[in-house]
PDB file of C-alpha atoms in Angstrom:
ATOM      1  CA  MET A   1      -2.584  -5.513  10.843  1.00  0.00           C
ATOM      2  CA  ARG A   2      -0.880  -3.991  13.690  1.00  0.00           C
ATOM      3  CA  ARG A   3       2.510  -2.241  11.777  1.00  0.00           C
ATOM      4  CA  ARG A   4       4.721  -2.723  14.570  1.00  0.00           C
ATOM      5  CA  GLN A   5       3.910  -6.646  14.480  1.00  0.00           C
ATOM      6  CA  PHE A   6       4.755  -7.059  11.114  1.00  0.00           C
ATOM      7  CA  VAL A   7       7.525  -5.752   8.874  1.00  0.00           C
ATOM      8  CA  ALA A   8       6.861  -6.041   5.375  1.00  0.00           C
ATOM      9  CA  ALA A   9       4.837  -8.591   2.865  1.00  0.00           C
ATOM     10  CA  LEU A  10       6.102 -11.165   0.847  1.00  0.00           C
ATOM     11  CA  PRO A  11       5.089 -11.318  -3.115  1.00  0.00           C
ATOM     12  CA  LEU A  12       2.194 -11.850  -4.572  1.00  0.00           C
ATOM     13  CA  VAL A  13       0.019 -10.993  -7.353  1.00  0.00           C
ATOM     14  CA  SER A  14       0.263  -8.577  -9.595  1.00  0.00           C
ATOM     15  CA  GLY A  15       0.385  -7.900 -13.198  1.00  0.00           C
ATOM     16  CA  LEU A  16       0.068  -5.605 -15.698  1.00  0.00           C
ATOM     17  CA  ALA A  17      -0.838  -2.444 -14.919  1.00  0.00           C
ATOM     18  CA  GLY A  18      -3.846  -2.597 -16.105  1.00  0.00           C
ATOM     19  CA  CYS A  19      -5.429  -5.701 -13.914  1.00  0.00           C
ATOM     20  CA  LEU A  20      -5.817  -3.504 -11.246  1.00  0.00           C
ATOM     21  CA  SER A  21      -9.033  -3.835 -10.154  1.00  0.00           C
ATOM     22  CA  GLY A  22     -10.536  -2.672  -6.580  1.00  0.00           C
ATOM     23  CA  SER A  23     -12.646   0.818  -5.464  1.00  0.00           C
ATOM     24  CA  GLU A  24     -11.040   4.087  -5.379  1.00  0.00           C
ATOM     25  CA  PRO A  25      -8.983   5.035  -1.868  1.00  0.00           C
ATOM     26  CA  THR A  26      -9.910   7.350   0.428  1.00  0.00           C
ATOM     27  CA  GLU A  27      -6.476   7.519   2.515  1.00  0.00           C
ATOM     28  CA  SER A  28      -5.085  10.722   2.653  1.00  0.00           C
ATOM     29  CA  THR A  29      -3.677  12.668  -0.205  1.00  0.00           C
ATOM     30  CA  GLY A  30      -2.273  16.092  -0.948  1.00  0.00           C
ATOM     31  CA  THR A  31      -3.451  18.094  -4.262  1.00  0.00           C
ATOM     32  CA  ASP A  32      -2.610  21.229  -3.663  1.00  0.00           C
ATOM     33  CA  ARG A  33      -1.164  22.903  -6.748  1.00  0.00           C
ATOM     34  CA  PRO A  34       2.172  24.679  -6.248  1.00  0.00           C
ATOM     35  CA  GLY A  35       1.322  28.751  -6.284  1.00  0.00           C
ATOM     36  CA  PRO A  36       3.941  30.737  -7.334  1.00  0.00           C
ATOM     37  CA  ALA A  37       7.184  30.568  -6.741  1.00  0.00           C
ATOM     38  CA  GLU A  38       7.579  33.312  -4.063  1.00  0.00           C
ATOM     39  CA  THR A  39      10.111  32.711  -1.098  1.00  0.00           C
ATOM     40  CA  THR A  40       9.856  33.829   2.446  1.00  0.00           C
ATOM     41  CA  SER A  41      12.227  33.640   4.858  1.00  0.00           C
ATOM     42  CA  THR A  42      12.129  31.831   8.111  1.00  0.00           C
ATOM     43  CA  ASP A  43      13.498  32.205  11.528  1.00  0.00           C
ATOM     44  CA  THR A  44      17.111  30.691  10.389  1.00  0.00           C
ATOM     45  CA  GLY A  45      16.966  32.701   7.407  1.00  0.00           C
ATOM     46  CA  THR A  46      16.548  29.490   5.017  1.00  0.00           C
ATOM     47  CA  PRO A  47      15.070  30.682   1.645  1.00  0.00           C
ATOM     48  CA  GLU A  48      11.099  28.898   2.397  1.00  0.00           C
ATOM     49  CA  PRO A  49       8.991  29.216  -0.948  1.00  0.00           C
ATOM     50  CA  ALA A  50       5.280  30.474  -0.826  1.00  0.00           C
ATOM     51  CA  GLU A  51       4.454  26.955  -2.711  1.00  0.00           C
ATOM     52  CA  THR A  52       3.177  23.880  -0.989  1.00  0.00           C
ATOM     53  CA  VAL A  53       4.033  20.703  -2.250  1.00  0.00           C
ATOM     54  CA  SER A  54       2.138  17.322  -2.654  1.00  0.00           C
ATOM     55  CA  THR A  55       1.635  14.692   0.092  1.00  0.00           C
ATOM     56  CA  THR A  56       0.154  11.562   0.344  1.00  0.00           C
ATOM     57  CA  LEU A  57      -0.079   9.499   3.664  1.00  0.00           C
ATOM     58  CA  ARG A  58      -0.109   5.094   3.760  1.00  0.00           C
ATOM     59  CA  SER A  59      -0.408   3.006   5.508  1.00  0.00           C
ATOM     60  CA  SER A  60       1.464   0.894   3.240  1.00  0.00           C
ATOM     61  CA  TYR A  61       3.493   0.417   0.076  1.00  0.00           C
ATOM     62  CA  ARG A  62       2.593  -2.527  -2.796  1.00  0.00           C
ATOM     63  CA  TYR A  63       4.638  -2.542  -5.101  1.00  0.00           C
ATOM     64  CA  GLY A  64       5.593  -4.917  -8.346  1.00  0.00           C
ATOM     65  CA  ILE A  65       7.939  -7.772  -8.282  1.00  0.00           C
ATOM     66  CA  ASN A  66       7.976  -8.512 -12.113  1.00  0.00           C
ATOM     67  CA  ASP A  67       5.118  -9.059 -14.413  1.00  0.00           C
ATOM     68  CA  ASP A  68       2.941 -11.213 -12.300  1.00  0.00           C
ATOM     69  CA  ALA A  69       4.088 -10.754  -8.603  1.00  0.00           C
ATOM     70  CA  ILE A  70       3.555  -7.994  -6.362  1.00  0.00           C
ATOM     71  CA  GLY A  71       4.493  -7.371  -2.784  1.00  0.00           C
ATOM     72  CA  VAL A  72       2.823  -5.274   0.066  1.00  0.00           C
ATOM     73  CA  ALA A  73       4.974  -3.204   2.491  1.00  0.00           C
ATOM     74  CA  SER A  74       4.475  -2.358   5.817  1.00  0.00           C
ATOM     75  CA  PRO A  75       6.405   0.948   7.452  1.00  0.00           C
ATOM     76  CA  GLU A  76       8.019   0.360  11.184  1.00  0.00           C
ATOM     77  CA  ARG A  77       6.717   3.555  12.116  1.00  0.00           C
ATOM     78  CA  ALA A  78       3.163   4.558  11.933  1.00  0.00           C
ATOM     79  CA  GLN A  79       2.686   5.588   7.912  1.00  0.00           C
ATOM     80  CA  PHE A  80       4.310   6.380   4.907  1.00  0.00           C
ATOM     81  CA  ALA A  81       4.012   9.814   3.797  1.00  0.00           C
ATOM     82  CA  PHE A  82       4.951  10.366  -0.017  1.00  0.00           C
ATOM     83  CA  VAL A  83       5.801  13.582  -0.863  1.00  0.00           C
ATOM     84  CA  ARG A  84       6.814  15.129  -4.408  1.00  0.00           C
ATOM     85  CA  PRO A  85       9.520  17.005  -4.298  1.00  0.00           C
ATOM     86  CA  PRO A  86       9.269  20.574  -7.089  1.00  0.00           C
ATOM     87  CA  ASP A  87      12.695  20.259  -7.395  1.00  0.00           C
ATOM     88  CA  ALA A  88      13.363  17.073  -8.813  1.00  0.00           C
ATOM     89  CA  HIS A  89      16.661  16.146 -10.931  1.00  0.00           C
ATOM     90  CA  GLU A  90      18.098  12.954 -11.889  1.00  0.00           C
ATOM     91  CA  GLU A  91      21.507  14.360 -10.822  1.00  0.00           C
ATOM     92  CA  ARG A  92      20.130  14.774  -6.856  1.00  0.00           C
ATOM     93  CA  PRO A  93      19.878  11.517  -5.312  1.00  0.00           C
ATOM     94  CA  PRO A  94      16.599  11.152  -2.935  1.00  0.00           C
ATOM     95  CA  ASP A  95      18.880  11.557   0.562  1.00  0.00           C
ATOM     96  CA  ALA A  96      19.545  15.085  -0.333  1.00  0.00           C
ATOM     97  CA  TYR A  97      16.486  15.864   1.092  1.00  0.00           C
ATOM     98  CA  ALA A  98      14.626  15.610   4.096  1.00  0.00           C
ATOM     99  CA  LEU A  99      10.883  15.935   5.720  1.00  0.00           C
ATOM    100  CA  LYS A 100      11.354  18.232   8.766  1.00  0.00           C
ATOM    101  CA  LEU A 101       8.130  17.571  11.450  1.00  0.00           C
ATOM    102  CA  GLY A 102       8.460  20.239  14.017  1.00  0.00           C
ATOM    103  CA  SER A 103      12.003  19.922  15.463  1.00  0.00           C
ATOM    104  CA  GLU A 104      12.197  16.224  13.738  1.00  0.00           C
ATOM    105  CA  ARG A 105      14.168  15.039  10.542  1.00  0.00           C
ATOM    106  CA  PHE A 106      13.529  12.160   9.038  1.00  0.00           C
ATOM    107  CA  ALA A 107      15.470  10.761   5.822  1.00  0.00           C
ATOM    108  CA  PRO A 108      13.652   9.244   2.445  1.00  0.00           C
ATOM    109  CA  ALA A 109      13.844   5.773   1.686  1.00  0.00           C
ATOM    110  CA  THR A 110      16.913   5.307  -0.916  1.00  0.00           C
ATOM    111  CA  SER A 111      15.815   2.249  -2.372  1.00  0.00           C
ATOM    112  CA  VAL A 112      12.205  -0.069  -2.309  1.00  0.00           C
ATOM    113  CA  SER A 113      11.110  -2.884  -3.202  1.00  0.00           C
ATOM    114  CA  GLY A 114       9.741  -4.058  -6.761  1.00  0.00           C
ATOM    115  CA  PHE A 115      10.116  -2.209  -9.820  1.00  0.00           C
ATOM    116  CA  MET A 116       6.960  -0.011  -9.708  1.00  0.00           C
ATOM    117  CA  SER A 117       4.373   0.739  -7.572  1.00  0.00           C
ATOM    118  CA  TRP A 118       1.022  -0.626  -7.507  1.00  0.00           C
ATOM    119  CA  THR A 119      -0.100   1.826  -4.541  1.00  0.00           C
ATOM    120  CA  PRO A 120      -3.226   3.891  -5.621  1.00  0.00           C
ATOM    121  CA  GLY A 121      -2.167   8.059  -5.564  1.00  0.00           C
ATOM    122  CA  ILE A 122       1.583   7.007  -6.369  1.00  0.00           C
ATOM    123  CA  ASP A 123       3.178   6.614  -9.822  1.00  0.00           C
ATOM    124  CA  SER A 124       6.508   6.175  -8.803  1.00  0.00           C
ATOM    125  CA  VAL A 125       9.370   6.514  -5.959  1.00  0.00           C
ATOM    126  CA  TYR A 126      12.219   8.608  -6.386  1.00  0.00           C
ATOM    127  CA  THR A 127      15.136   6.579  -5.412  1.00  0.00           C
ATOM    128  CA  ASP A 128      18.849   6.643  -6.204  1.00  0.00           C
ATOM    129  CA  ASP A 129      18.379   4.419  -9.415  1.00  0.00           C
ATOM    130  CA  ARG A 130      14.570   6.333 -10.476  1.00  0.00           C
ATOM    131  CA  ARG A 131      15.425  10.381  -9.542  1.00  0.00           C
ATOM    132  CA  GLY A 132      11.474  10.958 -10.265  1.00  0.00           C
ATOM    133  CA  GLY A 133       7.752  10.662  -8.614  1.00  0.00           C
ATOM    134  CA  SER A 134       7.147  10.686  -4.675  1.00  0.00           C
ATOM    135  CA  LEU A 135       9.974  10.640  -1.937  1.00  0.00           C
ATOM    136  CA  ARG A 136       8.628   7.794   0.462  1.00  0.00           C
ATOM    137  CA  PHE A 137       8.815   8.979   4.382  1.00  0.00           C
ATOM    138  CA  ASP A 138       8.796   6.168   7.217  1.00  0.00           C
ATOM    139  CA  VAL A 139       7.072   8.729   9.840  1.00  0.00           C
ATOM    140  CA  PRO A 140       5.429   8.573  13.259  1.00  0.00           C
ATOM    141  CA  ALA A 141       2.407   9.762  13.861  1.00  0.00           C
ATOM    142  CA  VAL A 142       3.654  13.205  15.341  1.00  0.00           C
ATOM    143  CA  GLU A 143       1.954  16.338  16.002  1.00  0.00           C
ATOM    144  CA  ALA A 144       3.889  19.573  15.062  1.00  0.00           C
ATOM    145  CA  ASP A 145       3.336  23.345  14.270  1.00  0.00           C
ATOM    146  CA  SER A 146       5.497  22.852  11.089  1.00  0.00           C
ATOM    147  CA  ALA A 147       6.325  20.412   8.416  1.00  0.00           C
ATOM    148  CA  ALA A 148       8.194  20.410   5.585  1.00  0.00           C
ATOM    149  CA  LEU A 149      10.281  19.320   3.076  1.00  0.00           C
ATOM    150  CA  LEU A 150      14.141  20.071   2.575  1.00  0.00           C
ATOM    151  CA  GLY A 151      16.510  20.063  -0.506  1.00  0.00           C
ATOM    152  CA  ASP A 152      19.672  21.602  -1.178  1.00  0.00           C
ATOM    153  CA  GLY A 153      19.237  24.916   0.725  1.00  0.00           C
ATOM    154  CA  ARG A 154      15.346  25.066   0.165  1.00  0.00           C
ATOM    155  CA  ARG A 155      12.146  24.668   2.307  1.00  0.00           C
ATOM    156  CA  TRP A 156       8.848  23.221   1.108  1.00  0.00           C
ATOM    157  CA  ARG A 157       5.948  23.480   3.472  1.00  0.00           C
ATOM    158  CA  LEU A 158       3.518  20.717   3.387  1.00  0.00           C
ATOM    159  CA  ASP A 159      -0.046  22.072   2.895  1.00  0.00           C
ATOM    160  CA  GLU A 160      -1.625  22.438   6.806  1.00  0.00           C
ATOM    161  CA  SER A 161      -4.510  19.715   5.984  1.00  0.00           C
ATOM    162  CA  ALA A 162      -1.328  17.096   5.545  1.00  0.00           C
ATOM    163  CA  ARG A 163       0.541  18.425   8.742  1.00  0.00           C
ATOM    164  CA  GLU A 164      -2.715  18.111  10.425  1.00  0.00           C
ATOM    165  CA  ARG A 165      -3.193  14.376   9.498  1.00  0.00           C
ATOM    166  CA  LEU A 166      -0.170  13.825  10.547  1.00  0.00           C
ATOM    167  CA  ALA A 167      -0.967  13.303  13.693  1.00  0.00           C
ATOM    168  CA  THR A 168      -2.894  10.408  13.034  1.00  0.00           C
ATOM    169  CA  ALA A 169      -2.750   7.406  11.482  1.00  0.00           C
ATOM    170  CA  PRO A 170      -5.156   4.129  10.126  1.00  0.00           C
ATOM    171  CA  ASP A 171      -3.816   0.970  12.236  1.00  0.00           C
ATOM    172  CA  LEU A 172      -5.315  -1.543  10.284  1.00  0.00           C
ATOM    173  CA  ARG A 173      -5.785  -5.378  10.882  1.00  0.00           C
ATOM    174  CA  LEU A 174      -6.276  -8.666   8.798  1.00  0.00           C
ATOM    175  CA  ASP A 175      -9.054 -10.599  10.666  1.00  0.00           C
ATOM    176  CA  SER A 176      -9.767 -13.014   8.289  1.00  0.00           C
ATOM    177  CA  LEU A 177      -9.432 -14.155   4.934  1.00  0.00           C
ATOM    178  CA  GLN A 178     -12.451 -15.828   3.542  1.00  0.00           C
ATOM    179  CA  VAL A 179     -12.051 -18.431   1.135  1.00  0.00           C
ATOM    180  CA  PRO A 180     -14.190 -21.285   0.038  1.00  0.00           C
ATOM    181  CA  ASN A 181     -13.837 -24.766   0.690  1.00  0.00           C
ATOM    182  CA  SER A 182     -15.075 -26.094  -3.057  1.00  0.00           C
ATOM    183  CA  VAL A 183     -17.132 -24.730  -5.862  1.00  0.00           C
ATOM    184  CA  GLU A 184     -18.620 -25.899  -9.213  1.00  0.00           C
ATOM    185  CA  PRO A 185     -16.682 -26.242 -12.538  1.00  0.00           C
ATOM    186  CA  ASN A 186     -16.795 -22.829 -14.260  1.00  0.00           C
ATOM    187  CA  GLU A 187     -18.409 -21.588 -11.363  1.00  0.00           C
ATOM    188  CA  ARG A 188     -17.667 -17.963 -10.553  1.00  0.00           C
ATOM    189  CA  PHE A 189     -16.252 -17.628  -6.738  1.00  0.00           C
ATOM    190  CA  GLU A 190     -15.061 -14.719  -4.699  1.00  0.00           C
ATOM    191  CA  LEU A 191     -12.091 -14.990  -2.672  1.00  0.00           C
ATOM    192  CA  GLY A 192     -11.839 -12.143   0.206  1.00  0.00           C
ATOM    193  CA  VAL A 193     -10.329 -10.178   3.258  1.00  0.00           C
ATOM    194  CA  THR A 194     -11.587  -8.824   6.605  1.00  0.00           C
ATOM    195  CA  VAL A 195     -10.250  -5.954   8.144  1.00  0.00           C
ATOM    196  CA  SER A 196     -10.627  -3.793  11.233  1.00  0.00           C
ATOM    197  CA  ASN A 197      -8.983  -0.246  11.896  1.00  0.00           C
ATOM    198  CA  ASP A 198      -7.411   0.070  15.624  1.00  0.00           C
ATOM    199  CA  GLY A 199      -6.480   4.050  15.103  1.00  0.00           C
ATOM    200  CA  ASP A 200      -7.649   6.918  14.488  1.00  0.00           C
ATOM    201  CA  ARG A 201      -8.069   8.158  10.742  1.00  0.00           C
ATOM    202  CA  THR A 202      -9.512   6.352   7.245  1.00  0.00           C
ATOM    203  CA  GLY A 203      -6.847   3.613   5.980  1.00  0.00           C
ATOM    204  CA  THR A 204      -6.936   1.967   3.182  1.00  0.00           C
ATOM    205  CA  PHE A 205      -6.189  -1.732   2.930  1.00  0.00           C
ATOM    206  CA  LEU A 206      -3.959  -3.174  -0.151  1.00  0.00           C
ATOM    207  CA  ALA A 207      -4.026  -6.349  -0.635  1.00  0.00           C
ATOM    208  CA  GLY A 208      -4.162  -9.387  -3.507  1.00  0.00           C
ATOM    209  CA  PHE A 209      -4.736 -12.752  -4.923  1.00  0.00           C
ATOM    210  CA  ARG A 210      -3.629 -14.611  -8.211  1.00  0.00           C
ATOM    211  CA  THR A 211      -3.906 -17.565  -9.991  1.00  0.00           C
ATOM    212  CA  GLY A 212      -1.645 -18.471 -12.972  1.00  0.00           C
ATOM    213  CA  GLY A 213       0.165 -15.192 -13.186  1.00  0.00           C
ATOM    214  CA  TYR A 214      -2.726 -12.602 -13.331  1.00  0.00           C
ATOM    215  CA  PRO A 215      -3.391 -10.377 -10.316  1.00  0.00           C
ATOM    216  CA  LYS A 216      -6.571  -9.135  -9.066  1.00  0.00           C
ATOM    217  CA  THR A 217      -5.666  -6.667  -6.207  1.00  0.00           C
ATOM    218  CA  ILE A 218      -8.043  -5.405  -3.002  1.00  0.00           C
ATOM    219  CA  GLU A 219      -8.466  -1.758  -1.553  1.00  0.00           C
ATOM    220  CA  VAL A 220     -10.466  -1.603   1.183  1.00  0.00           C
ATOM    221  CA  ASN A 221     -11.236   1.803   2.957  1.00  0.00           C
ATOM    222  CA  VAL A 222     -11.827   1.046   6.661  1.00  0.00           C
ATOM    223  CA  ASP A 223     -12.762   4.155   8.960  1.00  0.00           C
ATOM    224  CA  PRO A 224     -11.621   4.383  12.613  1.00  0.00           C
ATOM    225  CA  GLY A 225     -13.143   1.196  14.750  1.00  0.00           C
ATOM    226  CA  SER A 226     -14.915   0.273  11.869  1.00  0.00           C
ATOM    227  CA  THR A 227     -14.900  -3.188  10.039  1.00  0.00           C
ATOM    228  CA  GLU A 228     -15.253  -3.780   6.567  1.00  0.00           C
ATOM    229  CA  SER A 229     -14.618  -6.654   3.623  1.00  0.00           C
ATOM    230  CA  GLY A 230     -13.534  -6.384   0.219  1.00  0.00           C
ATOM    231  CA  SER A 231     -13.328  -9.255  -2.471  1.00  0.00           C
ATOM    232  CA  VAL A 232     -12.243 -10.384  -6.124  1.00  0.00           C
ATOM    233  CA  THR A 233     -13.844 -12.537  -8.473  1.00  0.00           C
ATOM    234  CA  PHE A 234     -12.562 -15.760  -9.797  1.00  0.00           C
ATOM    235  CA  GLU A 235     -13.998 -18.704 -12.100  1.00  0.00           C
ATOM    236  CA  ALA A 236     -13.134 -21.824 -11.324  1.00  0.00           C
ATOM    237  CA  PHE A 237     -11.768 -24.239 -13.920  1.00  0.00           C
ATOM    238  CA  ASP A 238     -13.855 -27.205 -15.827  1.00  0.00           C
ATOM    239  CA  ASP A 239     -10.528 -28.842 -16.413  1.00  0.00           C
ATOM    240  CA  GLU A 240      -8.666 -29.179 -12.735  1.00  0.00           C
ATOM    241  CA  ARG A 241      -9.787 -30.777  -9.433  1.00  0.00           C
ATOM    242  CA  GLU A 242      -8.283 -28.360  -6.987  1.00  0.00           C
ATOM    243  CA  MET A 243      -6.915 -24.254  -8.153  1.00  0.00           C
ATOM    244  CA  SER A 244      -4.245 -22.831  -5.631  1.00  0.00           C
ATOM    245  CA  PHE A 245      -3.941 -18.961  -5.225  1.00  0.00           C
ATOM    246  CA  ALA A 246      -1.343 -16.459  -3.843  1.00  0.00           C
ATOM    247  CA  TYR A 247      -2.216 -13.709  -1.188  1.00  0.00           C
ATOM    248  CA  SER A 248      -0.345 -11.162  -0.356  1.00  0.00           C
ATOM    249  CA  GLY A 249      -0.849  -8.501   1.730  1.00  0.00           C
ATOM    250  CA  PRO A 250       0.464  -5.666   4.655  1.00  0.00           C
ATOM    251  CA  GLY A 251       2.623  -8.158   6.970  1.00  0.00           C
ATOM    252  CA  THR A 252       0.895 -11.488   5.439  1.00  0.00           C
ATOM    253  CA  ASP A 253       1.325 -13.492   2.349  1.00  0.00           C
ATOM    254  CA  GLU A 254      -0.158 -17.418   2.327  1.00  0.00           C
ATOM    255  CA  ARG A 255      -1.233 -20.146  -0.142  1.00  0.00           C
ATOM    256  CA  VAL A 256      -4.572 -20.638  -0.016  1.00  0.00           C
ATOM    257  CA  SER A 257      -6.174 -23.762  -2.474  1.00  0.00           C
ATOM    258  CA  VAL A 258     -10.108 -24.056  -3.520  1.00  0.00           C
ATOM    259  CA  VAL A 259     -11.297 -27.596  -4.760  1.00  0.00           C
ATOM    260  CA  VAL A 260     -13.219 -27.921  -8.262  1.00  0.00           C
ATOM    261  CA  ARG A 261     -15.684 -30.252  -7.335  1.00  0.00           C
ATOM    262  CA  ALA A 262     -16.902 -32.874 -10.174  1.00  0.00           C
ATOM    263  CA  ALA A 263     -20.557 -33.027 -10.695  1.00  0.00           C
ATOM    264  CA  THR A 264     -20.929 -36.153  -8.986  1.00  0.00           C
ATOM    265  CA  GLU A 265     -19.660 -34.673  -5.490  1.00  0.00           C
ATOM    266  CA  THR A 266     -21.461 -33.499  -2.353  1.00  0.00           C
ATOM    267  CA  PRO A 267     -20.816 -29.776  -1.171  1.00  0.00           C
ATOM    268  CA  GLY A 268     -18.608 -28.914   1.050  1.00  0.00           C
ATOM    269  CA  PRO A 269     -19.769 -26.328   3.767  1.00  0.00           C
ATOM    270  CA  THR A 270     -17.815 -22.395   3.047  1.00  0.00           C
ATOM    271  CA  SER A 271     -16.071 -21.582   5.986  1.00  0.00           C
ATOM    272  CA  ASP A 272     -13.482 -18.591   6.513  1.00  0.00           C
ATOM    273  CA  GLU A 273      -9.570 -19.242   5.836  1.00  0.00           C
ATOM    274  CA  SER A 274     -10.472 -22.733   4.716  1.00  0.00           C
ATOM    275  CA  GLY A 275      -7.746 -24.314   2.970  1.00  0.00           C
ATOM    276  CA  THR A 276      -4.613 -21.423   4.162  1.00  0.00           C
ATOM    277  CA  ASP A 277      -1.530 -23.379   4.823  1.00  0.00           C
ATOM    278  CA  SER A 278       0.542 -20.036   6.134  1.00  0.00           C
ATOM    279  CA  SER A 279       3.638 -22.102   6.753  1.00  0.00           C
ATOM    280  CA  ALA A 280       3.898 -23.090   2.968  1.00  0.00           C
ATOM    281  CA  SER A 281       5.710 -21.042  -0.078  1.00  0.00           C
ATOM    282  CA  PRO A 282       4.206 -17.594  -0.027  1.00  0.00           C
ATOM    283  CA  ASP A 283       3.895 -17.720  -4.032  1.00  0.00           C
ATOM    284  CA  PRO A 284       2.967 -21.880  -4.788  1.00  0.00           C
ATOM    285  CA  PHE A 285       3.975 -20.616  -8.557  1.00  0.00           C
ATOM    286  CA  TYR A 286       7.846 -20.129  -8.155  1.00  0.00           C
TER     287      TYR A 286
END
């Protein structure tokens, strides 16, 4: 989905961290290990440590709301840049830092939704309430001759590959949900998404489905100009005539349902987005 058209997704699926499923993401990450703690001088005389900072770029942020629900937030600009400060300290608030891209400065989020990160590659977000993890910056796609994290009179360079990747961004769009009209009791079936990337860098679409409090998450890697699908598998109950699911993704949340047929019923066709009701409550379980 286009980031400027959608703001933030509402709760859905999530559960214990062990419930996470899906393929490993390929969206941009920087994992360079810090070098020696030497410093160089900038034009303004600001100390600049020789070490670089770890940077991860994401097109959305998936988070846990409680033990069995998640949400997915979209950036207002092109993407989120998660930068881990080398000198994190419980007495140093997030607004003590800034991300400088060329001549522009960006402030980090001081708070984020949810109580934990369910975003691949991001263990936690550095906020006023939790002084640890990565700072989250909402940034445009920008070509910059320099990129650095500023904090407490110090300056840490982003590694060269991260600076180059900041000039591009994925533009992920949800094309459809795949939901069967009906299934047999105890039958295993799939719920899925189809996603296109109108941007100029590979991105990872983060979403998920849940029913009865147990979430299953989806990560779909999509190259520029491509369309990809991803799905999760559930098993039909044998004592209910209908199963309801909550879906959440960037900019979209819906309730979908699947009919569980009795043995004498005639199977119906399967179609995309069957049983969806976008006007209903985003989470049927609360």
